[in-house]
PDB file of C-alpha atoms in Angstrom:
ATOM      1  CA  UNK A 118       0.000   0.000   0.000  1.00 42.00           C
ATOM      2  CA  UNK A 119       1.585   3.507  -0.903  1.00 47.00           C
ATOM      3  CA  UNK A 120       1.708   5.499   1.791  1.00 47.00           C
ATOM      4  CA  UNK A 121       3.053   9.395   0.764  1.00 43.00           C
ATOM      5  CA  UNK A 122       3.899  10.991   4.066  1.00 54.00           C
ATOM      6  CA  UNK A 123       6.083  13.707   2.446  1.00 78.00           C
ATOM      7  CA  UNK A 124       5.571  16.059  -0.452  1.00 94.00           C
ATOM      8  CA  UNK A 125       9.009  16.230  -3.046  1.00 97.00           C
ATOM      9  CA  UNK A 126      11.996  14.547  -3.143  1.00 98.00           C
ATOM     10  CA  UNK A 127      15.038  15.634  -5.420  1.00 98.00           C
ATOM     11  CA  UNK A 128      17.649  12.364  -6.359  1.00 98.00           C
ATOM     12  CA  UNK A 129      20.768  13.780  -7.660  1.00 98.00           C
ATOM     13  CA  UNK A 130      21.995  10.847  -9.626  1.00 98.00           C
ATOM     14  CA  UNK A 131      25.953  10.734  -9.963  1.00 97.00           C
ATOM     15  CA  UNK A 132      28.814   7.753 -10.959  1.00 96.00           C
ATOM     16  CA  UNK A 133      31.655   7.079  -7.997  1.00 96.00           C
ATOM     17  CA  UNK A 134      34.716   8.663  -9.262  1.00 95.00           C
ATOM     18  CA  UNK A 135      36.804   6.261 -10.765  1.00 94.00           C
ATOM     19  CA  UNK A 136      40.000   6.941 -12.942  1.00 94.00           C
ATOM     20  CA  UNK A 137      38.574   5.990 -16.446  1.00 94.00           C
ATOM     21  CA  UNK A 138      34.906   5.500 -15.783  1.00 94.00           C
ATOM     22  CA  UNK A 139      33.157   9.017 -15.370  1.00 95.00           C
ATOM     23  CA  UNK A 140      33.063  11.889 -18.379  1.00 95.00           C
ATOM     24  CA  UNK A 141      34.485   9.536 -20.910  1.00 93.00           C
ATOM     25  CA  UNK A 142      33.596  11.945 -23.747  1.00 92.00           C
ATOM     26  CA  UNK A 143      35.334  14.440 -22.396  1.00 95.00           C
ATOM     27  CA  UNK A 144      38.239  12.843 -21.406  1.00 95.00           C
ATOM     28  CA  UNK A 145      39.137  12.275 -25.033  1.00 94.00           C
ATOM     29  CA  UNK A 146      39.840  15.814 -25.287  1.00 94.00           C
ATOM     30  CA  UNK A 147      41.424  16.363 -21.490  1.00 95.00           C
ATOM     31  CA  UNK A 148      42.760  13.252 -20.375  1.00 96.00           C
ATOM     32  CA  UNK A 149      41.398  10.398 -17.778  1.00 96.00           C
ATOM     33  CA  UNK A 150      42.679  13.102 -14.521  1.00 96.00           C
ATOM     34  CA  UNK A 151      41.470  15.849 -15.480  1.00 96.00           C
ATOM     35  CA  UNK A 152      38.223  14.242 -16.209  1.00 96.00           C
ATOM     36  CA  UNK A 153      37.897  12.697 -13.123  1.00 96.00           C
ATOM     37  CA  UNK A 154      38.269  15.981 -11.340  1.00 95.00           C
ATOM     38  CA  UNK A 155      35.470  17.661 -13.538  1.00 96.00           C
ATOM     39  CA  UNK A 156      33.354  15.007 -12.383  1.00 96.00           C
ATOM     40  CA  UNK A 157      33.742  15.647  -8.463  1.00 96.00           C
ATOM     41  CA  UNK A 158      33.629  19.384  -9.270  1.00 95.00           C
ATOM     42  CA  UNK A 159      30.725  18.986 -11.419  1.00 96.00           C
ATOM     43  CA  UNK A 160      28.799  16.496  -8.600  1.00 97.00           C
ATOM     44  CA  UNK A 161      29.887  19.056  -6.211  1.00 95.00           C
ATOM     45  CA  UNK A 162      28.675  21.733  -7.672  1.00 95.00           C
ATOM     46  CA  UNK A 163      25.172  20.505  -8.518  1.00 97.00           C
ATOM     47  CA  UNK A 164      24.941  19.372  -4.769  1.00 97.00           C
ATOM     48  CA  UNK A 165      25.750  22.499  -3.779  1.00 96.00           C
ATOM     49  CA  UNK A 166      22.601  24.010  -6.047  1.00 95.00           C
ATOM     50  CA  UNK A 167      20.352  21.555  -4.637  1.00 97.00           C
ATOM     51  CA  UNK A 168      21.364  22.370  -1.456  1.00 96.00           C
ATOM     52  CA  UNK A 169      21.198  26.180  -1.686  1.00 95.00           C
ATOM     53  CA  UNK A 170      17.814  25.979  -3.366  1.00 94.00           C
ATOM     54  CA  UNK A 171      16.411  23.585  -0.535  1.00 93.00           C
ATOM     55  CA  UNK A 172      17.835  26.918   2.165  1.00 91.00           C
ATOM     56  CA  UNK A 173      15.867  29.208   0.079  1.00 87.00           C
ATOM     57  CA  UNK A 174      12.549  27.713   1.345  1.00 79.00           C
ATOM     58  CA  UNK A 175      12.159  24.928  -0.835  1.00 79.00           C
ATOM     59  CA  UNK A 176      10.215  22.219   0.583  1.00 87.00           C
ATOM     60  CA  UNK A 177      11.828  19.356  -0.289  1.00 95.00           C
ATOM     61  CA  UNK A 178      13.975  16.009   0.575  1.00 97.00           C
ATOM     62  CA  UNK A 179      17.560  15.061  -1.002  1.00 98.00           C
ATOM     63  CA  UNK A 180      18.819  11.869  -1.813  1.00 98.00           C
ATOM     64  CA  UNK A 181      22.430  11.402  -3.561  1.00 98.00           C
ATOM     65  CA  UNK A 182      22.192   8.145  -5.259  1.00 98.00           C
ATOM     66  CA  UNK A 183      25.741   6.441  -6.930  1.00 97.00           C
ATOM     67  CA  UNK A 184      26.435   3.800  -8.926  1.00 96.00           C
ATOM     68  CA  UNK A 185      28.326   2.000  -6.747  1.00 95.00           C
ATOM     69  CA  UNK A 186      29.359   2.088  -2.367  1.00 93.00           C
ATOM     70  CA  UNK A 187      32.713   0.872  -2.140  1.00 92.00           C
ATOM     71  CA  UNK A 188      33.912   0.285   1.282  1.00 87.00           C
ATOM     72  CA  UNK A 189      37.043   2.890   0.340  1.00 86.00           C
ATOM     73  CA  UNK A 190      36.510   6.288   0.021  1.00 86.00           C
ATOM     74  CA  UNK A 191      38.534   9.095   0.578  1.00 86.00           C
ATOM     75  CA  UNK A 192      38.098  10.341  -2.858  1.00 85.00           C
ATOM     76  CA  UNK A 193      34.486  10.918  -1.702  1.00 94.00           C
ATOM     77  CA  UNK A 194      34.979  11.951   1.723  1.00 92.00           C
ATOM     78  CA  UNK A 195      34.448  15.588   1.406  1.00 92.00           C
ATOM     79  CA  UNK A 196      30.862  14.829  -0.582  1.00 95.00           C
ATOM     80  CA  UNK A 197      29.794  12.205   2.128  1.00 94.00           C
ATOM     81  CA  UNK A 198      30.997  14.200   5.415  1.00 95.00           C
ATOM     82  CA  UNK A 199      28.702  17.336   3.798  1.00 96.00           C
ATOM     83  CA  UNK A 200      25.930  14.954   3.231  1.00 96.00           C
ATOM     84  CA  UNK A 201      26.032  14.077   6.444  1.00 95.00           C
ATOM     85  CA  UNK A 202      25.599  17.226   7.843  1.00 96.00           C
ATOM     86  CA  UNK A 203      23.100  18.291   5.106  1.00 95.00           C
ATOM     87  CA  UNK A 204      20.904  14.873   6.405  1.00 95.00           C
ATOM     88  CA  UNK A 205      21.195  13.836   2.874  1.00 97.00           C
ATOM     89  CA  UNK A 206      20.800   9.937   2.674  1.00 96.00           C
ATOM     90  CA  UNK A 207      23.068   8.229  -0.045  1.00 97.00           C
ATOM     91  CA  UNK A 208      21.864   5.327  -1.778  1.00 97.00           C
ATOM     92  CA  UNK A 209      23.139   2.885  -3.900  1.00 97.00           C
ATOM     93  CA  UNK A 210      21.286   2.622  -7.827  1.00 98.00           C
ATOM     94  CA  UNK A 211      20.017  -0.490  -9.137  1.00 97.00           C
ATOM     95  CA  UNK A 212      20.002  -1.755 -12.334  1.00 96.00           C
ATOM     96  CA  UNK A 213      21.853  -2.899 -15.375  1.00 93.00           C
ATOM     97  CA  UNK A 214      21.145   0.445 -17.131  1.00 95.00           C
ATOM     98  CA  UNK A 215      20.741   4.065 -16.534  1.00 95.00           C
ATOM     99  CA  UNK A 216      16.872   3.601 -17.341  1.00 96.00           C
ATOM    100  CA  UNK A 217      16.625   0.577 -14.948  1.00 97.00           C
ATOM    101  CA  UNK A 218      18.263   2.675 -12.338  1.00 97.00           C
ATOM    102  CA  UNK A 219      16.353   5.664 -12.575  1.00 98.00           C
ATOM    103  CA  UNK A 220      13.256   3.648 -12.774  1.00 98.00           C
ATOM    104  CA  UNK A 221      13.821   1.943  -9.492  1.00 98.00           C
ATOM    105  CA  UNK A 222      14.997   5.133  -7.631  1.00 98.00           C
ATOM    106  CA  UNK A 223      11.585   7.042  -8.701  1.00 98.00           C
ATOM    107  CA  UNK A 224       9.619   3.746  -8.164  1.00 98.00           C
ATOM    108  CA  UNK A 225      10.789   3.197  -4.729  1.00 97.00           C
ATOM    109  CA  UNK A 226      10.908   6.780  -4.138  1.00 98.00           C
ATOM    110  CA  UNK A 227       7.050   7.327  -4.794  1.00 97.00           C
ATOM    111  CA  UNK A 228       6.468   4.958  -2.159  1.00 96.00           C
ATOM    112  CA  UNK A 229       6.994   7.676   0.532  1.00 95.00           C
ATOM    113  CA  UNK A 230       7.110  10.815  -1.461  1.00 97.00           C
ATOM    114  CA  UNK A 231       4.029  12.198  -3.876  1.00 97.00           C
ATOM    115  CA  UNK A 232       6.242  13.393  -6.348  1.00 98.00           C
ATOM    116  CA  UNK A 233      10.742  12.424  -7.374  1.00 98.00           C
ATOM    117  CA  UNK A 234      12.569  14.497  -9.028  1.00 98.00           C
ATOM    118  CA  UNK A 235      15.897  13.301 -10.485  1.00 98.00           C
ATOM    119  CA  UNK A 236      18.799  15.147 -11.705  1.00 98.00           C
ATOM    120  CA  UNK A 237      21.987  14.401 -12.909  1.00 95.00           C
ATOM    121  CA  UNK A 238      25.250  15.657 -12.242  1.00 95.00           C
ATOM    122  CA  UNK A 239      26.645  16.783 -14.992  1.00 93.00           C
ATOM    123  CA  UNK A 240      23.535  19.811 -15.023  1.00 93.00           C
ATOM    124  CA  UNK A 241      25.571  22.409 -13.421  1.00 93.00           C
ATOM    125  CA  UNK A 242      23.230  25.306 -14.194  1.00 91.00           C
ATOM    126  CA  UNK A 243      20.061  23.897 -11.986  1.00 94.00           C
ATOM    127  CA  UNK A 244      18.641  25.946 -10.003  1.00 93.00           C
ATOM    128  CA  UNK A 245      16.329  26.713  -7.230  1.00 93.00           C
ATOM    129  CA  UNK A 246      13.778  27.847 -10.114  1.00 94.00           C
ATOM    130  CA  UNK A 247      13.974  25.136 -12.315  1.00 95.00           C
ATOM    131  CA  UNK A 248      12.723  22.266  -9.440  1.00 96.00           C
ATOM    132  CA  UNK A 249       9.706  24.468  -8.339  1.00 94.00           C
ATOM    133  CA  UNK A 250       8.569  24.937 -11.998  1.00 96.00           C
ATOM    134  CA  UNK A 251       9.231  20.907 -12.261  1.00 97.00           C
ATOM    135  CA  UNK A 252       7.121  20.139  -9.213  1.00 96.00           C
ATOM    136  CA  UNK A 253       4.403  22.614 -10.048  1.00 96.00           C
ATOM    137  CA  UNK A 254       4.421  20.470 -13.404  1.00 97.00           C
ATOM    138  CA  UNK A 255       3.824  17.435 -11.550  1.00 97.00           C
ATOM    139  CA  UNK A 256       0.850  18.800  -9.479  1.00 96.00           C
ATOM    140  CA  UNK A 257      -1.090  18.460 -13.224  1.00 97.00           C
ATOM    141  CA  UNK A 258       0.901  15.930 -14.849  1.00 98.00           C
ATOM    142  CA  UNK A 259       2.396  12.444 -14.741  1.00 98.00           C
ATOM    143  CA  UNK A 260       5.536  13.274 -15.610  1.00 98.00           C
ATOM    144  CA  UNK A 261       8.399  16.167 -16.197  1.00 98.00           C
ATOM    145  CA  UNK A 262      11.072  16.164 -18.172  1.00 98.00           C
ATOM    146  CA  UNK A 263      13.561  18.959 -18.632  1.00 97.00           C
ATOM    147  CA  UNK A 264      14.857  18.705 -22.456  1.00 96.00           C
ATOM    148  CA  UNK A 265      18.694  19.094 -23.172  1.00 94.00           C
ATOM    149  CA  UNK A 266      20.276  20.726 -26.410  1.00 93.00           C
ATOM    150  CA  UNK A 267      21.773  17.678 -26.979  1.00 91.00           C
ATOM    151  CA  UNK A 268      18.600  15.769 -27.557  1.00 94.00           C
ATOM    152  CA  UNK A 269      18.148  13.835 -23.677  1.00 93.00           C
ATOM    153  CA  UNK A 270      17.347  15.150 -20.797  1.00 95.00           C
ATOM    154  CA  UNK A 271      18.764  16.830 -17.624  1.00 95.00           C
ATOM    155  CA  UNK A 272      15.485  15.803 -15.328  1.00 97.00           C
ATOM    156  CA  UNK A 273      12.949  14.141 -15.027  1.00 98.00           C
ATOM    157  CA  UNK A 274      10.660  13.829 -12.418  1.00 98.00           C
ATOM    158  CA  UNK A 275       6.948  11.860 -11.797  1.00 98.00           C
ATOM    159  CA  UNK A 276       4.150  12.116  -9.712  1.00 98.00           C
ATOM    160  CA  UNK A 277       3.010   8.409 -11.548  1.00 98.00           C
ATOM    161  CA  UNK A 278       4.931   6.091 -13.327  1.00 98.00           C
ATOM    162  CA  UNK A 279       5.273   3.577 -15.324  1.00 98.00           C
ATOM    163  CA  UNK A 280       8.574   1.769 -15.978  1.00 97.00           C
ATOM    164  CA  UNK A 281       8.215   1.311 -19.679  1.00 97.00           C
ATOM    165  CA  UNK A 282       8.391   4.420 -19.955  1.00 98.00           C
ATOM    166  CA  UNK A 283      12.591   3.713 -20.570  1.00 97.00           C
ATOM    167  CA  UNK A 284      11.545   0.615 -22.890  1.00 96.00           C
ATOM    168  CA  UNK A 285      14.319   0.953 -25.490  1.00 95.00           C
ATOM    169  CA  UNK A 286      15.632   4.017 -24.854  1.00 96.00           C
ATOM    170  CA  UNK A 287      19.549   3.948 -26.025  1.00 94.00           C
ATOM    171  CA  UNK A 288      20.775   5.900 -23.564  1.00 92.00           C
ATOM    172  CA  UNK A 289      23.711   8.661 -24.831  1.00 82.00           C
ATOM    173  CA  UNK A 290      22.187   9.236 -27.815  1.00 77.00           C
ATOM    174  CA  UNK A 291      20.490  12.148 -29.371  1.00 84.00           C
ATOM    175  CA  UNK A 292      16.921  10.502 -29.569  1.00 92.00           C
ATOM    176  CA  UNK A 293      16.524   9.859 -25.720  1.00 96.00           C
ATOM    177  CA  UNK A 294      14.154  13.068 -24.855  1.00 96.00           C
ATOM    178  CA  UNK A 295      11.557  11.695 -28.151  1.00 96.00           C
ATOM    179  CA  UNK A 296      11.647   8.048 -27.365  1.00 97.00           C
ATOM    180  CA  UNK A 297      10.872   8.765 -23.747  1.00 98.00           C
ATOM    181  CA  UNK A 298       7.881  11.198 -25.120  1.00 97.00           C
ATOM    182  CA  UNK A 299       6.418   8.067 -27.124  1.00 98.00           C
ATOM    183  CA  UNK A 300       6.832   6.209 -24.377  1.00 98.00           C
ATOM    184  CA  UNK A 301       4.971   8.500 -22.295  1.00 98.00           C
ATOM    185  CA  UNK A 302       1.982   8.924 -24.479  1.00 98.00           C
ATOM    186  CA  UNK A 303       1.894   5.124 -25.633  1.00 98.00           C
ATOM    187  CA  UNK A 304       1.364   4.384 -22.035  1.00 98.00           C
ATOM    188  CA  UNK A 305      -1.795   7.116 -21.828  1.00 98.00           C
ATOM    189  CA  UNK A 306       0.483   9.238 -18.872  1.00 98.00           C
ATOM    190  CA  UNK A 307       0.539  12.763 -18.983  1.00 98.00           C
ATOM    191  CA  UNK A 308       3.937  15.387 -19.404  1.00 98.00           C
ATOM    192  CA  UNK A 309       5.034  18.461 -18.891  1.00 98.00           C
ATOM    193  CA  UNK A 310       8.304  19.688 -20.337  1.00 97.00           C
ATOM    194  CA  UNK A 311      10.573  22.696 -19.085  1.00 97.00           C
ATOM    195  CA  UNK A 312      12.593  25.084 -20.912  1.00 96.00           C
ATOM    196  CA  UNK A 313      15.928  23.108 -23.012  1.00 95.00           C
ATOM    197  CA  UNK A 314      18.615  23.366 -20.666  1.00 94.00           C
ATOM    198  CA  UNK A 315      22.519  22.129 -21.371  1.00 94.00           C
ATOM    199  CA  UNK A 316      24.870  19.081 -19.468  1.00 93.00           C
ATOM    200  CA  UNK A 317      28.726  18.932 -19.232  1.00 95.00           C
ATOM    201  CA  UNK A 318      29.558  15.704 -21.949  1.00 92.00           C
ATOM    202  CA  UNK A 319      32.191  16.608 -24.244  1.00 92.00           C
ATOM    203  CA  UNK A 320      34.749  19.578 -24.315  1.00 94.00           C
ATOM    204  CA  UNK A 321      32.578  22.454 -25.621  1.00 94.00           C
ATOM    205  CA  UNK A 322      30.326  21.684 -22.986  1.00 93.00           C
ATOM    206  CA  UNK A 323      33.452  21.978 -20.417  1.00 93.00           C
ATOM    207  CA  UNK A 324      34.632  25.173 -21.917  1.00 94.00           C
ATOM    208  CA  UNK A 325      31.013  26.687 -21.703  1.00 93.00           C
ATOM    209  CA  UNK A 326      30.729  25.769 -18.073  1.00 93.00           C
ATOM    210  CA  UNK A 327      34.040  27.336 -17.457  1.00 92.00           C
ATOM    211  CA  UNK A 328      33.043  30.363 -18.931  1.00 90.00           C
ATOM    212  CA  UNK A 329      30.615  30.728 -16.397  1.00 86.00           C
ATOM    213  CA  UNK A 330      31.859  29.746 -13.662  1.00 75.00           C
ATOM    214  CA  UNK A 331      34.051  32.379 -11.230  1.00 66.00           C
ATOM    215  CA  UNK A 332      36.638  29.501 -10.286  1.00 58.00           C
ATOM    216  CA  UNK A 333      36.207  25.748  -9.555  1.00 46.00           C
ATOM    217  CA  UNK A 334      34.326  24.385  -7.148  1.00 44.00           C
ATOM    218  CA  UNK A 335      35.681  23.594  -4.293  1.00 41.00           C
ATOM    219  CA  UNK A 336      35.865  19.773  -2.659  1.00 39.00           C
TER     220      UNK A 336
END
């Protein structure tokens, strides 16, 4: 029996940094190092936003959710001790693809909350404004999706869902946002989309971000 004793939570969904295995794309331009570190300072950063916009009176939950837990981690340390203090819980995804992760996050999720939101972590520029037009979306529709220029998606979020709606979706490439839209509408759900918004994947992403950013995050 659901039970939703809480309004919105936000899932920041983010890889454990491995030397390698995190911003592949852009690594090809900047090396396997220096990739690695835009990862942390790209999670960082985005937990930092969600953060911020949850002290500016946004009524909301956070959950940081990885790929994998390992028993060492000082690369992490910094992220986990601020969790910690933040009450952020940090969960380990499920799933032998990004679709069957998110799916079970939101689907376990909606079990205690009446609405998930979840948001990657290469989407530096969210904001406080973005996740209060996404959960005003979901007070009127089944699901939200916030489009990316590159033709996925830097959110999604659902008030009710349905699991097929990631039913052969090929994840990293530029039909993800339409696939998930026939999804949605073969499956007789309801969506709301937000304004097209930008991730960090490959280096003119990077050197956009840069632009706009003062200095590197810190970690």
């Amino acid at each position: 029996m659901k039970t939703n004793v809480k309004n919105l939570l936000v899932i920041q969904f983010a890889k454990w940094p491995v030397l390698g295995n995190v911003k592949t794309r852009l690594a090809h331009s900047i090396g396997d190092e220096k990739a690695l570190q835009v990862h942390m300072e790209l999670m960082n950063e985005v937990l930092n936003k969600l953060i911020s916009a949850r002290l500016e009176g946004g009524d909301f939950d956070i959950e940081l959710w990885l790929n994998e837990i390992p028993e060492k981690r000082n690369e992490m340390t910094a992220i986990l001790e601020k969790t910690s203090e933040e009450l952020i819980s940090c969960k380990e995804q499920k799933g032998s693809n990004l679709g069957d992760k998110m799916a079970d996050a939101i689907i376990s999720s909606l079990q205690t909350y009446s609405k998930v939101i979840v948001v990657g972590s290469d989407c530096p520029n969210i904001s406080a404004k973005t996740l209060i037009k996404a959960s005003e979306a979901l007070n009127k529709s089944d699901i939200v999706l916030g489009p990316a220029e590159d033709g996925g998606y830097v959110l999604i979020g659902a008030s009710n869902f349905n699991s097929e709606i990631f039913n052969d979706v090929v994840w990293g490439k530029g039909e993800v946002f339409d696939k998930t839209i026939k999804n949605i509408l073969a499956l007789n759900l309801s969506y709301s989309s937000l304004e097209e918004s930008w991730d960090v994947d490959d280096l003119a992403d990077y050197e956009r971000w840069c632009k706009l950013k003062p200095n590197s995050a810190q970690f």
